[in-house]
Coordinates of N, CA and C in Angstrom, one line a residue:
M24 N 0.3 -0.9 -0.1 CA 0.3 -0.1 0.4 C 0.5 1.1 0.2
S25 N 0.2 2.4 -0.6 CA 1.5 3.3 -0.9 C 1.0 4.1 0.5
K26 N 1.8 5.2 0.7 CA 2.8 6.0 1.6 C 1.0 7.5 1.2
P27 N 0.1 7.6 2.4 CA -1.0 8.3 1.9 C 0.1 9.7 2.1
K28 N -0.9 10.4 1.0 CA 0.3 12.0 0.9 C -1.2 13.0 1.0
R29 N -0.6 14.1 2.0 CA -0.9 15.5 2.0 C -0.8 16.7 1.2
H30 N -2.1 17.5 1.0 CA -1.9 18.5 0.1 C -0.3 19.4 0.9
P31 N 0.5 19.6 -0.3 CA 1.5 20.2 0.4 C 1.6 21.8 1.0
G32 N 0.3 22.0 1.0 CA 0.0 23.7 2.1 C -0.6 22.9 3.6
D33 N -1.4 21.8 3.4 CA -1.5 21.5 5.3 C -0.6 21.4 6.2
R34 N -0.8 21.8 7.2 CA 0.0 22.3 8.6 C -0.1 20.9 9.3
N35 N 1.6 20.9 9.5 CA 2.0 19.4 10.3 C 2.6 20.8 11.9
F36 N 1.9 19.7 12.6 CA 1.9 20.4 14.1 C 3.2 19.6 14.9
D37 N 4.3 18.6 13.9 CA 5.1 17.6 14.7 C 6.0 19.4 15.9
D38 N 6.1 20.1 14.4 CA 7.1 20.7 15.2 C 6.3 21.9 16.2
L39 N 5.5 21.8 16.8 CA 4.8 23.2 17.1 C 3.9 22.2 18.9
V40 N 4.1 20.6 19.1 CA 3.4 20.2 19.8 C 3.7 21.2 21.7
H41 N 4.4 21.2 22.2 CA 4.1 21.7 23.4 C 3.7 23.7 23.1
R42 N 4.4 24.1 21.6 CA 3.5 24.9 22.3 C 1.8 25.5 21.7
F43 N 1.6 24.1 20.6 CA 0.0 24.2 21.0 C -0.2 24.1 21.9
S44 N 0.0 22.7 22.8 CA -0.7 22.6 24.6 C -0.9 24.3 24.9
N45 N 0.5 24.7 25.1 CA 0.6 25.4 26.0 C -0.5 26.9 25.9
R46 N -1.1 26.9 24.9 CA -1.0 28.3 24.0 C -2.8 28.2 23.5
I47 N -2.9 26.5 23.6 CA -4.3 26.6 22.9 C -4.8 25.9 23.7
T48 N -4.5 25.1 24.5 CA -5.3 23.7 25.3 C -4.9 24.4 27.2
N49 N -3.6 25.2 26.9 CA -3.3 25.3 28.5 C -4.4 26.8 28.9
S50 N -4.7 27.5 28.3 CA -4.7 28.8 28.5 C -6.6 28.7 28.8
L51 N -6.8 30.2 29.0 CA -7.8 30.6 29.2 C -9.1 30.4 28.1
K52 N -8.6 31.1 27.3 CA -9.5 31.3 25.8 C -9.4 29.5 25.1
G53 N -8.4 28.5 25.1 CA -8.3 27.4 24.4 C -9.5 26.3 25.8
E54 N -9.6 26.8 27.0 CA -10.6 26.0 27.8 C -11.7 27.0 27.4
M55 N -12.0 27.9 27.2 CA -13.1 28.2 26.8 C -13.8 27.6 25.5
R56 N -13.0 27.2 23.9 CA -13.4 26.1 23.2 C -13.7 25.4 23.4
L57 N -12.8 24.7 24.3 CA -13.5 23.0 24.6 C -14.0 22.7 25.2
H58 N -14.9 23.9 26.5 CA -16.1 24.1 27.3 C -16.7 24.0 26.4
L59 N -16.9 25.3 25.7 CA -18.3 25.7 25.0 C -19.0 25.2 23.4
V60 N -17.8 24.1 23.1 CA -18.1 23.3 21.8 C -18.3 21.8 22.7
Q61 N -17.4 21.6 24.2 CA -18.5 20.5 24.4 C -19.6 20.4 25.5
T62 N -19.8 22.1 25.5 CA -21.8 21.9 26.3 C -22.6 22.1 24.9
E63 N -22.1 22.1 23.5 CA -23.1 22.5 22.6 C -23.4 20.6 21.7
L64 N -22.1 20.0 22.0 CA -21.8 18.5 21.6 C -22.5 18.2 22.6
E65 N -22.8 17.9 23.6 CA -23.8 17.2 24.7 C -24.6 17.6 24.3
A66 N -25.7 19.0 24.1 CA -26.7 19.0 23.9 C -27.0 18.3 22.5
W67 N -26.2 18.3 21.4 CA -26.6 17.4 20.0 C -26.5 16.6 19.6
C68 N -25.8 15.7 20.3 CA -24.9 14.0 19.7 C -24.9 13.6 21.8
P69 N -25.3 13.9 22.0 CA -24.5 13.3 23.6 C -23.4 11.6 24.0
P70 N -23.0 11.9 24.4 CA -21.6 10.4 24.8 C -23.2 9.9 25.3
T71 N -24.3 9.8 25.9 CA -25.0 9.1 26.3 C -25.9 8.3 25.2
T72 N -26.3 8.5 24.1 CA -27.2 7.7 22.9 C -26.3 6.8 22.2
P73 N -26.6 5.8 22.0 CA -26.7 4.2 21.6 C -25.4 4.6 21.1
P74 N -24.3 3.3 20.5 CA -23.6 3.2 20.8 C -23.0 3.4 19.1
M75 N -22.3 4.1 18.8 CA -21.6 5.0 17.4 C -20.6 4.4 16.7
V76 N -20.2 4.5 15.5 CA -18.5 4.5 15.4 C -18.4 5.7 15.1
M77 N -17.0 6.5 15.6 CA -17.1 8.2 15.1 C -15.8 8.2 14.8
L78 N -15.5 9.3 14.4 CA -13.8 9.8 13.8 C -13.8 10.9 14.3
D79 N -12.8 11.3 14.9 CA -12.0 12.4 15.2 C -11.4 12.9 13.9
A80 N -12.1 13.5 13.3 CA -10.4 13.9 11.9 C -9.5 15.3 12.3
G81 N -8.4 15.3 12.5 CA -7.2 16.0 12.6 C -7.6 16.5 14.1
G82 N -7.5 15.2 14.9 CA -8.4 15.1 16.0 C -7.1 15.4 17.2
G83 N -5.9 16.1 16.7 CA -4.9 15.9 17.4 C -5.0 15.1 19.4
F84 N -4.7 16.4 20.1 CA -4.7 15.4 21.3 C -6.1 14.8 22.0
G85 N -7.2 14.9 20.6 CA -8.3 14.1 21.4 C -9.4 14.1 22.7
A86 N -9.0 15.5 23.3 CA -9.7 15.8 24.0 C -11.9 15.2 24.3
L87 N -12.2 16.0 23.1 CA -13.4 15.4 22.9 C -13.9 13.7 22.3
S88 N -13.1 13.5 21.4 CA -13.5 12.3 21.1 C -13.3 11.2 22.1
R89 N -12.2 11.2 23.5 CA -12.1 10.5 24.2 C -13.1 10.8 25.6
L90 N -14.2 11.4 25.3 CA -15.6 11.4 26.2 C -16.2 10.2 25.4
Y91 N -16.0 9.9 24.1 CA -16.8 10.0 23.7 C -16.4 8.5 24.1
A92 N -15.3 8.1 23.3 CA -14.7 6.5 23.7 C -14.7 6.1 25.7
E93 N -14.7 7.2 26.0 CA -15.0 7.3 27.8 C -16.6 6.3 27.8
A94 N -17.8 6.8 27.1 CA -18.5 5.8 27.0 C -19.1 5.1 26.4
G95 N -18.0 4.3 25.7 CA -18.1 3.0 25.3 C -18.4 2.8 23.1
H96 N -18.0 4.5 22.5 CA -18.1 4.2 21.7 C -16.6 4.0 20.6
Q97 N -17.2 3.5 19.5 CA -15.9 3.7 19.0 C -15.2 4.7 18.0
V98 N -14.2 4.8 18.5 CA -13.1 6.4 18.3 C -12.5 6.0 16.8
H99 N -12.0 6.0 15.7 CA -11.3 6.7 15.6 C -10.3 8.3 15.4
I100 N -9.3 8.2 15.2 CA -8.9 9.7 15.4 C -7.7 9.7 14.2
C101 N -7.9 10.7 13.7 CA -6.9 10.7 12.4 C -5.9 11.9 12.9
D102 N -4.5 11.7 12.7 CA -4.1 13.7 12.6 C -2.5 13.3 11.6
I103 N -2.1 14.0 10.7 CA -0.8 14.2 9.7 C -0.1 14.5 10.9
S104 N -0.4 14.9 12.2 CA 0.9 14.6 13.0 C 1.1 13.2 14.8
N105 N 1.8 12.8 14.6 CA 2.0 11.2 15.4 C 2.1 12.3 16.4
E106 N 3.5 12.9 17.0 CA 3.7 13.9 18.2 C 1.9 14.0 18.6
M107 N 1.8 15.4 17.6 CA 0.1 15.7 18.6 C -0.7 14.2 19.0
L108 N -0.7 13.0 18.1 CA -1.3 11.7 18.7 C -0.7 11.4 19.9
Q109 N 0.3 11.2 20.3 CA 1.4 10.5 21.2 C 1.1 10.5 23.0
H110 N 1.2 12.9 22.2 CA 0.8 13.9 23.3 C -0.1 13.4 23.6
G111 N -1.4 13.3 23.1 CA -2.6 13.3 23.3 C -2.5 12.3 24.7
Q112 N -2.5 11.1 23.9 CA -2.7 9.3 24.9 C -1.4 9.7 26.0
Q113 N -0.5 10.8 26.3 CA 0.6 10.6 27.0 C -0.5 11.4 28.2
L114 N -1.5 12.1 28.1 CA -2.1 13.7 28.8 C -3.5 12.6 29.2
H115 N -4.0 12.3 28.2 CA -5.1 11.7 28.9 C -5.2 9.7 28.6
G116 N -4.5 8.7 28.5 CA -4.5 7.5 28.9 C -4.4 6.9 27.2
E117 N -4.0 5.8 27.8 CA -4.6 5.0 26.6 C -6.3 4.5 26.7
Q118 N -6.7 4.4 25.2 CA -8.1 4.0 25.5 C -8.4 2.7 24.7
S119 N -8.9 1.3 25.1 CA -9.3 0.0 23.8 C -10.4 0.6 22.8
N120 N -10.9 1.4 23.0 CA -12.0 1.0 22.0 C -11.2 2.7 20.7
M121 N -10.4 3.5 20.6 CA -10.4 4.8 20.0 C -8.5 3.8 19.4
T122 N -8.8 3.8 17.7 CA -7.9 3.6 16.8 C -7.1 4.7 16.6
H123 N -5.6 4.8 16.0 CA -5.4 6.3 15.9 C -5.0 5.5 14.6
H124 N -4.6 6.8 13.5 CA -4.6 6.7 12.1 C -3.6 7.9 12.0
V125 N -2.2 7.5 11.6 CA -1.6 8.4 11.5 C -0.9 8.7 10.0
C126 N -2.3 9.8 9.4 CA -2.7 9.8 7.8 C -3.1 11.5 7.6
P127 N -3.3 11.7 6.5 CA -3.3 13.0 5.7 C -5.8 12.3 6.3
V128 N -6.7 13.3 6.5 CA -7.9 12.8 6.8 C -8.5 12.6 5.0
Q129 N -7.9 12.9 4.3 CA -7.6 13.0 3.2 C -7.4 11.6 1.9
A130 N -6.7 11.0 3.0 CA -6.8 9.7 2.8 C -6.5 8.4 3.6
L131 N -6.9 9.0 4.4 CA -8.2 7.9 5.4 C -9.4 6.9 4.6
D132 N -9.0 6.4 4.9 CA -9.8 4.5 4.3 C -10.5 3.7 5.1
I133 N -11.6 4.2 5.8 CA -12.5 3.1 6.7 C -13.9 3.2 6.6
E134 N -14.9 2.5 7.1 CA -15.9 2.2 6.7 C -16.2 3.3 7.2
A135 N -17.8 3.4 6.8 CA -18.9 5.0 7.1 C -19.0 4.8 8.5
V136 N -18.5 6.5 9.0 CA -19.6 6.6 11.3 C -20.8 7.5 10.9
D137 N -20.6 7.3 12.1 CA -21.8 7.8 12.3 C -21.9 9.4 13.1
L138 N -20.6 10.0 13.2 CA -20.5 11.2 14.0 C -18.9 11.3 13.2
I139 N -18.6 12.7 13.1 CA -17.5 13.3 12.7 C -17.5 14.9 13.5
L140 N -16.2 14.5 14.1 CA -15.9 14.9 14.9 C -14.4 16.3 13.6
C141 N -14.8 17.6 13.7 CA -13.7 18.4 12.7 C -13.6 19.1 13.5
H142 N -12.5 19.7 14.3 CA -12.3 21.1 15.1 C -10.8 21.6 14.8
A143 N -11.2 22.6 14.8 CA -9.9 23.5 14.4 C -9.1 22.8 13.2
V144 N -9.6 22.7 12.4 CA -8.9 21.5 11.3 C -8.5 22.5 10.1
L145 N -10.2 22.6 9.4 CA -10.1 22.8 8.2 C -8.9 23.9 8.4
E146 N -9.3 25.3 8.4 CA -8.3 26.5 8.6 C -6.7 26.0 8.1
W147 N -6.3 24.8 8.3 CA -5.3 24.8 7.8 C -4.7 23.9 6.5
V148 N -6.1 23.7 5.8 CA -6.2 22.7 4.8 C -6.4 23.8 3.8
E149 N -5.3 24.2 2.5 CA -5.4 24.6 1.7 C -6.5 24.3 0.7
D150 N -6.7 23.1 -0.1 CA -7.9 22.7 -0.5 C -8.9 22.1 0.5
Q151 N -10.3 23.2 0.4 CA -11.1 23.1 1.6 C -12.1 22.5 1.5
A152 N -12.0 22.7 0.2 CA -13.7 22.2 -0.8 C -13.2 20.1 -1.4
Q153 N -12.0 20.0 -1.4 CA -12.6 18.7 -1.6 C -11.9 18.4 0.3
F154 N -11.8 18.4 0.9 CA -11.6 18.1 2.5 C -13.0 17.6 3.3
I155 N -14.2 18.6 2.4 CA -15.3 18.7 3.3 C -16.2 17.8 2.3
A156 N -15.6 17.4 0.7 CA -15.9 16.4 0.2 C -16.0 14.8 0.8
H157 N -14.5 14.8 0.8 CA -13.8 13.4 1.5 C -14.4 13.6 2.7
L158 N -15.2 14.5 4.3 CA -16.2 14.3 5.4 C -17.3 13.5 5.1
S159 N -17.7 13.9 3.4 CA -18.8 13.5 3.8 C -18.7 11.6 2.9
R160 N -18.1 11.5 2.2 CA -17.8 10.1 1.9 C -17.4 9.2 2.7
L161 N -17.1 9.8 4.3 CA -16.7 9.0 5.9 C -17.6 8.5 6.7
L162 N -19.1 10.1 5.5 CA -20.1 9.8 6.8 C -21.2 8.5 6.3
R163 N -22.0 8.2 6.7 CA -23.7 6.7 6.4 C -24.2 8.4 6.3
P164 N -25.3 7.7 5.4 CA -26.7 8.5 5.5 C -26.8 9.0 6.5
K165 N -27.8 10.1 7.1 CA -28.0 10.7 8.4 C -27.3 11.0 9.3
G166 N -25.4 10.6 9.3 CA -24.5 10.9 10.3 C -24.1 11.9 10.0
R167 N -23.7 12.5 11.2 CA -23.6 14.0 11.8 C -22.2 14.4 12.1
L168 N -22.8 15.4 11.4 CA -20.6 16.5 11.7 C -20.9 17.9 11.8
S169 N -20.1 17.1 13.3 CA -19.8 18.6 13.9 C -18.3 19.5 13.8
L170 N -18.4 20.8 12.6 CA -17.4 21.3 12.0 C -17.2 22.7 12.2
L171 N -16.4 22.7 13.6 CA -15.6 24.1 13.6 C -14.5 24.7 13.1
F172 N -14.5 25.5 13.0 CA -13.2 26.8 11.8 C -13.5 27.7 12.4
Y173 N -11.7 28.2 12.7 CA -11.6 29.8 12.3 C -12.2 30.6 12.0
N174 N -12.9 31.4 12.1 CA -13.5 32.4 10.9 C -12.7 34.0 10.3
R175 N -12.7 33.8 9.0 CA -12.2 35.1 8.9 C -12.3 36.1 8.9
H176 N -13.7 36.6 9.1 CA -14.2 38.2 9.4 C -13.7 38.4 10.7
A177 N -14.0 37.3 11.8 CA -13.3 38.4 12.9 C -11.7 38.2 13.0
L178 N -11.1 37.6 11.6 CA -9.1 37.9 11.6 C -8.9 39.5 10.9
R179 N -10.7 39.8 10.5 CA -10.0 41.0 9.5 C -10.6 41.8 10.5
F180 N -11.6 41.8 11.4 CA -12.0 42.4 12.5 C -11.2 43.1 13.6
K181 N -10.5 42.2 13.9 CA -9.3 42.5 14.8 C -7.5 43.3 14.0
R182 N -7.6 42.9 12.6 CA -6.4 43.9 12.9 C -7.0 44.3 12.0
M183 N -8.4 45.1 11.6 CA -9.4 47.2 12.1 C -8.8 47.1 14.0
L184 N -9.3 46.4 14.2 CA -8.7 47.2 15.7 C -8.0 47.5 16.2
Y185 N -6.4 46.8 15.2 CA -5.4 46.7 15.9 C -4.5 48.0 14.7
G186 N -5.8 48.9 14.0 CA -5.3 49.9 12.5 C -4.6 49.2 11.8
E187 N -4.2 47.9 11.6 CA -4.1 47.6 10.6 C -4.8 47.7 8.9
I188 N -5.1 49.0 8.5 CA -6.2 49.0 7.3 C -5.3 48.2 6.3
E189 N -4.3 49.1 6.0 CA -3.4 49.0 5.2 C -4.0 47.0 4.8
R190 N -4.6 45.8 5.4 CA -4.1 44.7 5.4 C -5.3 44.1 5.4
L191 N -6.6 44.7 5.7 CA -8.2 44.3 5.4 C -8.2 43.5 4.3
F192 N -7.7 44.4 3.0 CA -7.9 43.3 2.0 C -6.8 43.0 1.5
A193 N -6.1 42.5 2.4 CA -5.3 41.9 1.6 C -5.9 40.2 1.7
P194 N -4.2 39.3 1.2 CA -5.0 37.4 1.4 C -5.0 37.4 2.8
C195 N -6.0 36.4 3.3 CA -5.8 35.4 4.9 C -5.2 35.5 4.4
E196 N -4.7 34.5 3.9 CA -3.5 33.4 4.3 C -2.7 33.8 5.6
T197 N -2.6 33.7 6.9 CA -1.3 34.6 7.1 C 0.0 33.5 7.9
G198 N -0.4 32.7 8.5 CA 0.5 31.4 9.0 C 1.3 31.8 9.0
H199 N 2.3 31.0 8.6 CA 3.3 30.7 8.4 C 4.9 30.6 9.7
G200 N 5.9 29.5 9.1 CA 6.8 29.5 10.5 C 6.2 28.5 11.7
K201 N 6.3 29.4 12.9 CA 6.1 29.0 14.4 C 4.3 29.4 14.7
S202 N 3.7 30.2 14.0 CA 2.8 31.5 14.3 C 1.6 30.1 14.3
L203 N 0.2 30.7 15.4 CA -0.2 29.3 15.2 C -1.7 30.3 15.3
T204 N -1.9 31.6 14.0 CA -2.6 31.9 13.2 C -2.5 31.3 12.6
P205 N -4.1 30.8 11.7 CA -3.9 29.1 11.2 C -4.0 29.8 9.3
C206 N -3.0 29.4 8.4 CA -2.9 29.5 7.8 C -4.1 30.2 6.3
Y207 N -4.7 29.1 6.9 CA -6.8 29.7 5.4 C -7.5 29.8 6.5
P208 N -7.7 31.2 7.0 CA -8.5 31.2 8.1 C -10.1 31.0 7.3
C209 N -11.7 31.1 7.4 CA -12.4 30.8 6.3 C -13.5 31.1 6.5
D210 N -14.2 31.7 5.1 CA -15.5 32.4 5.3 C -16.3 31.6 5.7
P211 N -17.3 31.7 6.3 CA -18.2 31.0 6.9 C -19.7 30.7 6.0
N212 N -19.6 32.1 4.9 CA -21.0 31.5 3.5 C -20.3 30.6 3.3
Q213 N -19.4 30.3 2.4 CA -18.2 29.5 1.5 C -18.8 28.4 1.7
I214 N -18.4 28.3 3.6 CA -18.3 26.7 4.2 C -20.0 26.0 3.7
K215 N -21.1 27.1 4.5 CA -21.8 26.9 3.9 C -22.4 26.1 2.4
E216 N -22.0 26.8 1.8 CA -22.7 26.4 0.7 C -21.3 25.2 0.5
W217 N -20.6 25.1 0.3 CA -20.2 23.8 0.3 C -20.6 22.3 1.0
L218 N -21.0 22.1 2.1 CA -21.9 21.9 3.2 C -23.4 21.7 2.0
T219 N -23.4 22.3 1.5 CA -25.0 21.7 1.0 C -24.5 21.1 -0.1
Q220 N -23.3 21.5 -0.9 CA -22.9 21.1 -1.9 C -23.0 19.5 -1.8
C221 N -22.6 19.3 -1.1 CA -22.0 17.9 -0.2 C -23.5 16.8 0.4
Q222 N -24.9 17.7 0.4 CA -25.6 17.1 0.3 C -26.0 16.9 2.2
F223 N -25.0 18.2 2.5 CA -25.4 18.5 4.0 C -26.7 19.3 4.9
E224 N -27.7 18.8 5.2 CA -28.4 19.8 6.1 C -27.5 20.0 7.8
L225 N -27.8 21.8 7.2 CA -27.6 22.3 8.7 C -28.2 22.2 9.3
E226 N -27.8 21.9 10.7 CA -29.0 22.4 11.9 C -29.1 23.6 12.8
S227 N -27.5 23.5 13.1 CA -27.3 24.9 14.0 C -26.0 24.7 14.0
E228 N -25.8 26.3 14.1 CA -24.7 27.0 14.3 C -24.5 28.0 15.0
S229 N -23.0 28.3 15.7 CA -22.8 29.2 16.9 C -21.2 29.7 15.8
G230 N -21.1 30.6 17.3 CA -20.0 31.2 17.3 C -19.5 31.6 18.7
I231 N -18.6 30.6 18.8 CA -17.5 30.0 20.0 C -16.7 31.4 20.4
R232 N -16.6 31.7 21.8 CA -15.7 33.2 21.7 C -16.7 35.0 20.9
C233 N -17.1 35.1 20.7 CA -17.5 36.2 20.2 C -16.9 37.6 20.9
I234 N -17.0 37.2 22.4 CA -15.9 38.7 22.2 C -14.8 38.2 23.2
S235 N -15.0 37.8 23.8 CA -13.7 37.6 24.6 C -12.1 37.7 24.1
D236 N -12.3 37.7 22.8 CA -10.9 38.1 22.1 C -10.9 39.1 22.2
Y237 N -11.8 40.0 22.0 CA -11.3 41.5 22.2 C -11.6 42.2 22.8
I238 N -11.8 41.4 24.5 CA -11.4 42.0 25.7 C -10.0 42.5 25.9
D239 N -9.8 43.5 26.5 CA -7.5 43.6 26.0 C -7.3 42.4 27.2
P240 N -6.6 42.0 27.1 CA -5.9 40.6 28.0 C -6.2 41.0 29.1
S241 N -5.1 42.2 29.7 CA -5.1 43.0 30.9 C -6.7 43.4 31.8
I242 N -8.0 43.0 31.0 CA -8.5 43.2 31.3 C -10.0 41.8 31.7
L243 N -9.8 40.9 30.3 CA -9.7 39.9 30.3 C -9.4 38.8 31.9
K244 N -8.0 38.6 31.9 CA -7.6 38.1 33.1 C -8.0 38.5 35.0
T245 N -8.8 39.5 35.2 CA -9.7 40.8 36.2 C -11.1 39.6 35.9
M246 N -11.8 39.2 35.4 CA -13.0 39.0 35.0 C -13.1 37.2 35.7
D247 N -14.4 37.8 36.2 CA -14.8 36.1 36.8 C -14.9 35.1 35.2
K248 N -14.5 33.9 36.0 CA -14.4 32.7 34.2 C -15.8 32.6 34.5
N249 N -16.4 31.9 35.3 CA -17.6 31.5 34.7 C -19.3 32.4 34.6
M250 N -19.1 33.7 34.5 CA -19.6 34.4 34.1 C -19.1 35.4 33.3
L251 N -18.0 35.1 32.6 CA -17.7 35.0 30.9 C -18.0 33.8 30.3
F252 N -17.7 33.2 30.7 CA -18.1 31.5 30.1 C -19.9 31.6 29.9
E253 N -20.6 32.3 30.3 CA -22.3 31.7 30.4 C -22.6 33.1 29.8
A254 N -21.9 34.2 29.7 CA -21.7 35.3 29.2 C -21.7 34.3 26.8
E255 N -20.0 34.1 27.1 CA -20.3 33.9 25.7 C -21.4 32.7 24.9
R256 N -22.0 32.1 26.2 CA -23.2 31.1 25.7 C -24.3 31.2 25.1
L257 N -24.4 32.8 26.0 CA -26.0 33.4 25.5 C -25.8 34.2 24.1
L258 N -24.5 34.6 24.2 CA -24.4 35.8 22.6 C -24.4 34.1 21.6
S259 N -23.2 33.3 21.8 CA -23.0 32.6 20.4 C -23.8 32.0 19.4
T260 N -25.8 32.2 19.9 CA -25.8 31.9 18.4 C -26.9 33.3 18.4
Q261 N -26.7 34.5 18.5 CA -27.2 35.8 19.0 C -26.7 36.5 17.6
S262 N -27.5 37.4 16.2 CA -26.2 37.5 15.1 C -26.9 38.4 16.2
P263 N -25.9 40.1 15.7 CA -24.3 40.1 15.3 C -22.9 39.0 15.6
Y264 N -23.7 38.8 16.9 CA -22.4 38.6 17.9 C -21.5 37.3 17.2
R265 N -22.7 36.3 17.0 CA -22.0 35.2 16.5 C -21.3 35.3 15.3
E266 N -21.6 36.0 14.3 CA -20.8 36.6 12.9 C -19.8 36.8 13.6
M267 N -19.2 37.3 14.4 CA -17.9 37.9 15.1 C -17.2 36.9 15.7
A268 N -17.5 35.5 15.7 CA -16.5 34.7 16.7 C -15.6 34.5 16.2
R269 N -14.8 34.4 16.6 CA -13.2 34.0 16.4 C -13.2 32.3 15.9
Y270 N -14.1 31.3 16.0 CA -14.6 30.0 15.8 C -16.3 30.6 15.1
I271 N -16.4 29.7 14.2 CA -17.8 29.3 13.7 C -18.5 27.9 14.4
H272 N -18.7 27.1 14.9 CA -19.5 26.1 14.6 C -20.9 25.4 14.5
I273 N -20.5 24.4 13.2 CA -21.4 24.1 12.4 C -22.4 22.4 13.1
R274 N -23.7 22.3 13.1 CA -23.9 21.1 13.3 C -24.6 20.3 12.1
A275 N -24.1 19.6 11.4 CA -25.3 19.2 10.6 C -25.3 17.7 10.0
R276 N -26.1 17.0 9.6 CA -26.3 16.3 9.3 C -27.0 15.9 7.9
K277 N -25.6 14.5 7.2 CA -26.0 14.0 6.4 C -27.8 13.3 5.2
Q278 N -27.7 14.3 4.3 CA -29.0 13.9 4.4 C -29.4 11.9 3.2

């Protein structure tokens, strides 16, 4: 069998595992993202559902998919970074019903699954339309997709707040080298159009971190965390705050 190939523009985090863990997983904003997405998942497709086969696509440390594994579901976790998968095992321990695949999601060939988690992956993928089409192929009819992606509009608004007017209409592809700013931030309307083309029915949409990313860090660290999380939850489905969020979370079902 030939070695799977990924698109040359897709980001591999082998070189940034510990920095990624510190900046994303072990930070207030990372904790907030995890908490909000987990809350939405537990309401939409709770781990207490009848046994499923699921895929964590580009799953990295696998924090959320492990909740499903612990509940007895069969979990596949796929990532191009072997270092990320190994670090996840060190953090969370071994799970006998988790199968690890070190390969690009686009090269993954498994039986169709009931649920796919694809969180903070799409913005690192160069050919996003192809990626979404492959996720559709991996899902059974009526299967569910939880898709979380970095919002291009939020990046542009943040540039405006920083006075970077000359960059407002520059290409949004920004990540490079050691940067944790995604290479290919997503246009939510384009993503929804591709999902529709791939026979997905959009069931719900929310914004993750609608306000926190715009608060001065010196003020943010003085705020009550529980109150902040609750404010984020309440605003997450309200327009225009949802459209301003750093991440957009779409829950969809394959028709």
